[in-house]
Short mmCIF file of C-alpha atoms and ligand atoms in Angstrom, two decimals:
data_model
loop_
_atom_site.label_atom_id
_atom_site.label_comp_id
_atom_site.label_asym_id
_atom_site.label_seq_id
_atom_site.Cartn_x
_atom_site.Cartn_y
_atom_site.Cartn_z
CA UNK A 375 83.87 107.20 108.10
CA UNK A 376 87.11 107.48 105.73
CA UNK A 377 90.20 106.29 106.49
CA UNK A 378 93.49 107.51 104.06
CA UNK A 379 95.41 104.11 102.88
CA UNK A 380 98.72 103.84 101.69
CA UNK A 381 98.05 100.21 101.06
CA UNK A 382 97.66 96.22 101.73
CA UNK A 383 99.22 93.17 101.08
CA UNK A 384 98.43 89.50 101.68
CA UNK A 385 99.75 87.06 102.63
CA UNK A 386 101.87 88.39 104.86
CA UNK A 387 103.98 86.51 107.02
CA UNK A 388 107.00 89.10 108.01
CA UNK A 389 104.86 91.17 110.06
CA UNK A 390 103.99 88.60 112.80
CA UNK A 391 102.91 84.72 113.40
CA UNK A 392 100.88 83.12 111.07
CA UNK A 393 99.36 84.42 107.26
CA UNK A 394 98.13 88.00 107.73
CA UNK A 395 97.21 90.64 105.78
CA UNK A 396 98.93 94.39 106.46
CA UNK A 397 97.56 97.69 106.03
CA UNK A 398 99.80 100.11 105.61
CA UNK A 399 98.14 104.04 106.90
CA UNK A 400 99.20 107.29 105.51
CA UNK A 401 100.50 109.88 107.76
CA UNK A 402 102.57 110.15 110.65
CA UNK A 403 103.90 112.99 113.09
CA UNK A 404 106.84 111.58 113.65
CA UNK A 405 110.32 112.21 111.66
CA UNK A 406 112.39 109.28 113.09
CA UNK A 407 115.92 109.08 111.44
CA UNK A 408 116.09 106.78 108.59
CA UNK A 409 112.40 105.90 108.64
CA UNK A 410 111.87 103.32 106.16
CA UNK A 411 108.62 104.54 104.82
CA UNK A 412 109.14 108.14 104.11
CA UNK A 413 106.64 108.46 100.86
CA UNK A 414 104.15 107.36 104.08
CA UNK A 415 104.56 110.95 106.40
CA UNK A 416 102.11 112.99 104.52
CA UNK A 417 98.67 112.46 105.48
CA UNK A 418 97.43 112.54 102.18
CA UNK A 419 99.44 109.57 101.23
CA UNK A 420 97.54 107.37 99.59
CA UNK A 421 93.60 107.61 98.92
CA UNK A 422 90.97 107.88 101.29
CA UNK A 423 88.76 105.06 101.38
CA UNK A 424 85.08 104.37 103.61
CA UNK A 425 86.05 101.71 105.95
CA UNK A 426 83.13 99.90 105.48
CA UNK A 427 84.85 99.62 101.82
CA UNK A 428 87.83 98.31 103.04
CA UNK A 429 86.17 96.30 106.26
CA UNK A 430 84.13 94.02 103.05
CA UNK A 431 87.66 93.65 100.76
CA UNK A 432 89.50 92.70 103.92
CA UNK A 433 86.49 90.20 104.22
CA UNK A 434 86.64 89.00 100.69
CA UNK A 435 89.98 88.54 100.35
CA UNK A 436 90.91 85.11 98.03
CA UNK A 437 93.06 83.34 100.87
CA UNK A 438 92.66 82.83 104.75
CA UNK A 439 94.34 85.15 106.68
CA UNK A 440 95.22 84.45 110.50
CA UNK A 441 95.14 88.30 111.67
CA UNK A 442 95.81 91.64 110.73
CA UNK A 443 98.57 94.17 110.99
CA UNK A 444 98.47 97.59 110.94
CA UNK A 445 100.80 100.15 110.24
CA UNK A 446 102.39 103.25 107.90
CA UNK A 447 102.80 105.67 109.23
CA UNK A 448 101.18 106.18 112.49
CA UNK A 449 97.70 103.92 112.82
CA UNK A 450 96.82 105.90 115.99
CA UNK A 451 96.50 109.55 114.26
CA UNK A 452 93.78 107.72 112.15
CA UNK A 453 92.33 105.56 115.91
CA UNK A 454 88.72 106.67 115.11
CA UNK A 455 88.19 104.99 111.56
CA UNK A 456 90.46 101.79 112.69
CA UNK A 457 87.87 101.23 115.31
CA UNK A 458 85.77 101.32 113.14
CA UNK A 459 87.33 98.94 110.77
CA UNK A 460 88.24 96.86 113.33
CA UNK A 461 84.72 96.50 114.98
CA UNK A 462 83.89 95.64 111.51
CA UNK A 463 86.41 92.70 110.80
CA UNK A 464 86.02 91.09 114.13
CA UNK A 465 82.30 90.70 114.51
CA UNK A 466 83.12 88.55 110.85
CA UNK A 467 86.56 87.14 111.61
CA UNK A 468 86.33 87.14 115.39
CA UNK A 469 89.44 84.49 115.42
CA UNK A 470 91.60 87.40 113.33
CA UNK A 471 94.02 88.90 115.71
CA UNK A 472 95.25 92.29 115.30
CA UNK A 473 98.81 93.50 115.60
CA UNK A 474 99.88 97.09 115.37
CA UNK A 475 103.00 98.84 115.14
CA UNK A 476 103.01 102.20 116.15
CA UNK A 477 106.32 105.36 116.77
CA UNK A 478 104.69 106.25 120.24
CA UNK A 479 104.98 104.47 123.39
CA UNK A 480 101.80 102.25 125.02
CA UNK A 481 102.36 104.42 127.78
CA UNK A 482 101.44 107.58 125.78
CA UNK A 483 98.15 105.99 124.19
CA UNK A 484 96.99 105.00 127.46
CA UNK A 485 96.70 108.50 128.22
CA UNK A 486 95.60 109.27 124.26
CA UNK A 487 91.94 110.43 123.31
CA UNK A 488 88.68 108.09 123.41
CA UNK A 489 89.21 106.90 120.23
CA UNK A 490 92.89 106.01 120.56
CA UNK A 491 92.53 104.46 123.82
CA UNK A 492 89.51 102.08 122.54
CA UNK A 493 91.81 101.22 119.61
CA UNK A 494 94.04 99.83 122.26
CA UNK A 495 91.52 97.62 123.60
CA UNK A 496 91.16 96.26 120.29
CA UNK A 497 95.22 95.12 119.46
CA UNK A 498 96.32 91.89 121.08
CA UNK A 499 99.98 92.91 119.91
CA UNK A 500 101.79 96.29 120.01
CA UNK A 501 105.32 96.91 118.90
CA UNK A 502 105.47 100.65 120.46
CA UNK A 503 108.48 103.33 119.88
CA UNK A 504 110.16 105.23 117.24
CA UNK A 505 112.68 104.05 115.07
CA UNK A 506 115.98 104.87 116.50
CA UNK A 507 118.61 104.10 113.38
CA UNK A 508 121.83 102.48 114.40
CA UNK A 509 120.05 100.29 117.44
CA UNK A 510 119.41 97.12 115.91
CA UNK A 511 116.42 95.38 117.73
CA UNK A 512 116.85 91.78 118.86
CA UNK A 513 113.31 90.57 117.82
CA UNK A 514 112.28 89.88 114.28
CA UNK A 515 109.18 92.37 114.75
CA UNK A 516 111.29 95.16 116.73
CA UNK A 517 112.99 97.45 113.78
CA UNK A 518 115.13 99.13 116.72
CA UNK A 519 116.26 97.72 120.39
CA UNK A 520 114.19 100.65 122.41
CA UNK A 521 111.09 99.22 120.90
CA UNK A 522 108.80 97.10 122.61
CA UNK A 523 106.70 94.17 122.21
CA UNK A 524 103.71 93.99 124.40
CA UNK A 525 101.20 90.96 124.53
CA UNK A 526 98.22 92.61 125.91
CA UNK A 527 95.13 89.73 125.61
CA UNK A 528 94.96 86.15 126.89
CA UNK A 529 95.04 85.80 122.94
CA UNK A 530 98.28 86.92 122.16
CA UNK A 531 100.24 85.20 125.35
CA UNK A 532 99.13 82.70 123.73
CA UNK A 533 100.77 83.19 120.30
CA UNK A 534 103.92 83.96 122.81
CA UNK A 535 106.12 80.79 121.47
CA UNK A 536 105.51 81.38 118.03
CA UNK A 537 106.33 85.08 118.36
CA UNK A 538 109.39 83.99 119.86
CA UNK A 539 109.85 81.82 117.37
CA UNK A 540 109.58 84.24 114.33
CA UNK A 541 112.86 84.56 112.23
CA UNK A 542 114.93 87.16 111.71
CA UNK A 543 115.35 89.34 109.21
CA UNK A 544 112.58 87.57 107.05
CA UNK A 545 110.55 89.36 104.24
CA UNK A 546 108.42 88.92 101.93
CA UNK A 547 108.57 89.71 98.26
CA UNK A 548 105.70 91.44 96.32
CA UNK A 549 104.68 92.81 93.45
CA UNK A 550 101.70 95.16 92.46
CA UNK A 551 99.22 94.74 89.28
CA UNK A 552 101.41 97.57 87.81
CA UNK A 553 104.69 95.47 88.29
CA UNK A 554 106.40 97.55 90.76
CA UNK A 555 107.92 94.93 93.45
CA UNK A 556 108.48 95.90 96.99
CA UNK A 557 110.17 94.79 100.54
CA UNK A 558 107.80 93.52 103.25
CA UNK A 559 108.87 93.09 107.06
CA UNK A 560 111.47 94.17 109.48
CA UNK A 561 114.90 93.80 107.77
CA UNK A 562 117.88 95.43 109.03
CA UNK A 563 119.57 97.91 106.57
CA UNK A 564 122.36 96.02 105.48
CA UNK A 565 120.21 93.23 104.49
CA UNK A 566 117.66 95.04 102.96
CA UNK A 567 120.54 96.52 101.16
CA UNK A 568 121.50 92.99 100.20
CA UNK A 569 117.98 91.67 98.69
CA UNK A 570 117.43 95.17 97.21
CA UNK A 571 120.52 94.54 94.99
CA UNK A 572 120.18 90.75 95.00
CA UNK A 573 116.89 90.85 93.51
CA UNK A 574 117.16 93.93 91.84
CA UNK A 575 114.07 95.54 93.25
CA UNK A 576 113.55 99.12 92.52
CA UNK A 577 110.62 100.08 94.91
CA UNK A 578 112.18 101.35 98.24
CA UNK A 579 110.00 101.11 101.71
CA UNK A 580 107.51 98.43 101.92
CA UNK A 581 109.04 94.88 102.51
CA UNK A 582 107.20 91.34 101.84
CA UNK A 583 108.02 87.81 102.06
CA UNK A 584 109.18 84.84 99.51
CA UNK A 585 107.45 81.71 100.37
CA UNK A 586 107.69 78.76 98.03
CA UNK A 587 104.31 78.56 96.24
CA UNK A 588 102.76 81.59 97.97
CA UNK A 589 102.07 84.16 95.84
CA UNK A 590 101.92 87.49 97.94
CA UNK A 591 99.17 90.61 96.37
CA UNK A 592 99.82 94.04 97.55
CA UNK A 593 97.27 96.88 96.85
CA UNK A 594 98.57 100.60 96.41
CA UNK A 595 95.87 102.91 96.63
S1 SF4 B 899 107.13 106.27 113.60
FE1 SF4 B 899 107.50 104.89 111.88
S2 SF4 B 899 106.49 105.86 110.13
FE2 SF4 B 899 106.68 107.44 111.72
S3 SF4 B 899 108.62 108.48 111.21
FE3 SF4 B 899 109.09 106.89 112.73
S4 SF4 B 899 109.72 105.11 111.48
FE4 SF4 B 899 108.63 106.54 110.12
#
């Protein structure tokens, strides 16, 4: 089982509550105006991977992690192999939770294939819609106001508060073995506009976060 990667970054704390580590998926139907990770459409993005591969480097990774998040592009289109992965990383880290943004609608997953409808059984957090540009969302993990935020295990009410809680506009800063630096979270444009030229970054898309002392390791593959 193969799953194409864009890539993965730890720690993450922009892309929801505690340390986390993201994976980012290649390819995605959708053409949403202003989508901030255009280089991730094609569905050759990336490289293609075994999950089993990724499921022991997620496993071995040099830090605790509290959960994972997954996103790109579209994680659904690729709903088979994050079973998979996921099956994988929870009968090790059964205390991860899983997050997982995604352009279509709960509603439209729900009535999605086998394997797209067992991935939902598998998220305890689902920020669901496209990106509409121009309709700021009012939550730090919503990137536009028609997107939703649905809780849908006993384990993520219970990270409710600290959802709630999460700042806005907070990212993380990164920077890759090859020295290329990069954006992680959900950032409105004008600020991401703002860092961008504050910090003189030169790697569009992918955001990340700057924590005193933390250093943050992303993975392009
Ligand atoms: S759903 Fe996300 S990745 Fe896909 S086009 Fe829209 S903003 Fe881009």
């Amino acid at each position: 089982m193969k799953l194409q990667l864009y890539s993965l970054a730890y720690p993450v704390t922009a892309l929801g509550p505690g340390r986390r580590v993201a994976v980012w998926v290649a390819g995605c139907p959708l053409r949403c105006k202003g989508c901030i990770t255009p280089h991730l459409l094609p569905s050759d993005a990336g490289k293609s991977i075994t999950v089993t591969r990724l499921a022991q480097h997620l496993l071995q990774l040099p830090m605790s992690v509290d959960g994972v998040t997954l996103t790109g592009g579209e994680p659904f289109v690729q709903a088979e192999a994050l079973v998979t992965l996921l099956d994988l990383l929870k009968a090790e880290r059964p205390q991860w939770n899983v997050l997982t943004f995604s352009g279509f609608t709960l509603r439209q997953w729900q009535r999605g294939d086998s394997a797209q409808r067992q991935l939902l059984q598998q998220i305890d957090i689902l920020v669901d819609g496209p990106y509409l540009a121009g309709r700021p969302g009012r939550h730090p993990l919503k990137a536009s106001a028609n997107q939703q935020l649905h809780l849908m295990t006993p384990r993520a009410q219970a990270l409710k508060s600290e959802l709630d809680a999460l700042p806005a506009n907070t990212a993380n800063l990164a920077v890759n073995p090859q020295g290329a630096d990069c954006l992680i979270g959900i950032v409105d444009p004008g600020a991401r506009r703002r860092i961008h030229h504050g910090l003189r970054l030169t790697t569009p898309g992918l955001e990340q976060t700057t924590e005193p002392g933390n250093r943050h390791h992303v993975e392009f593959y």
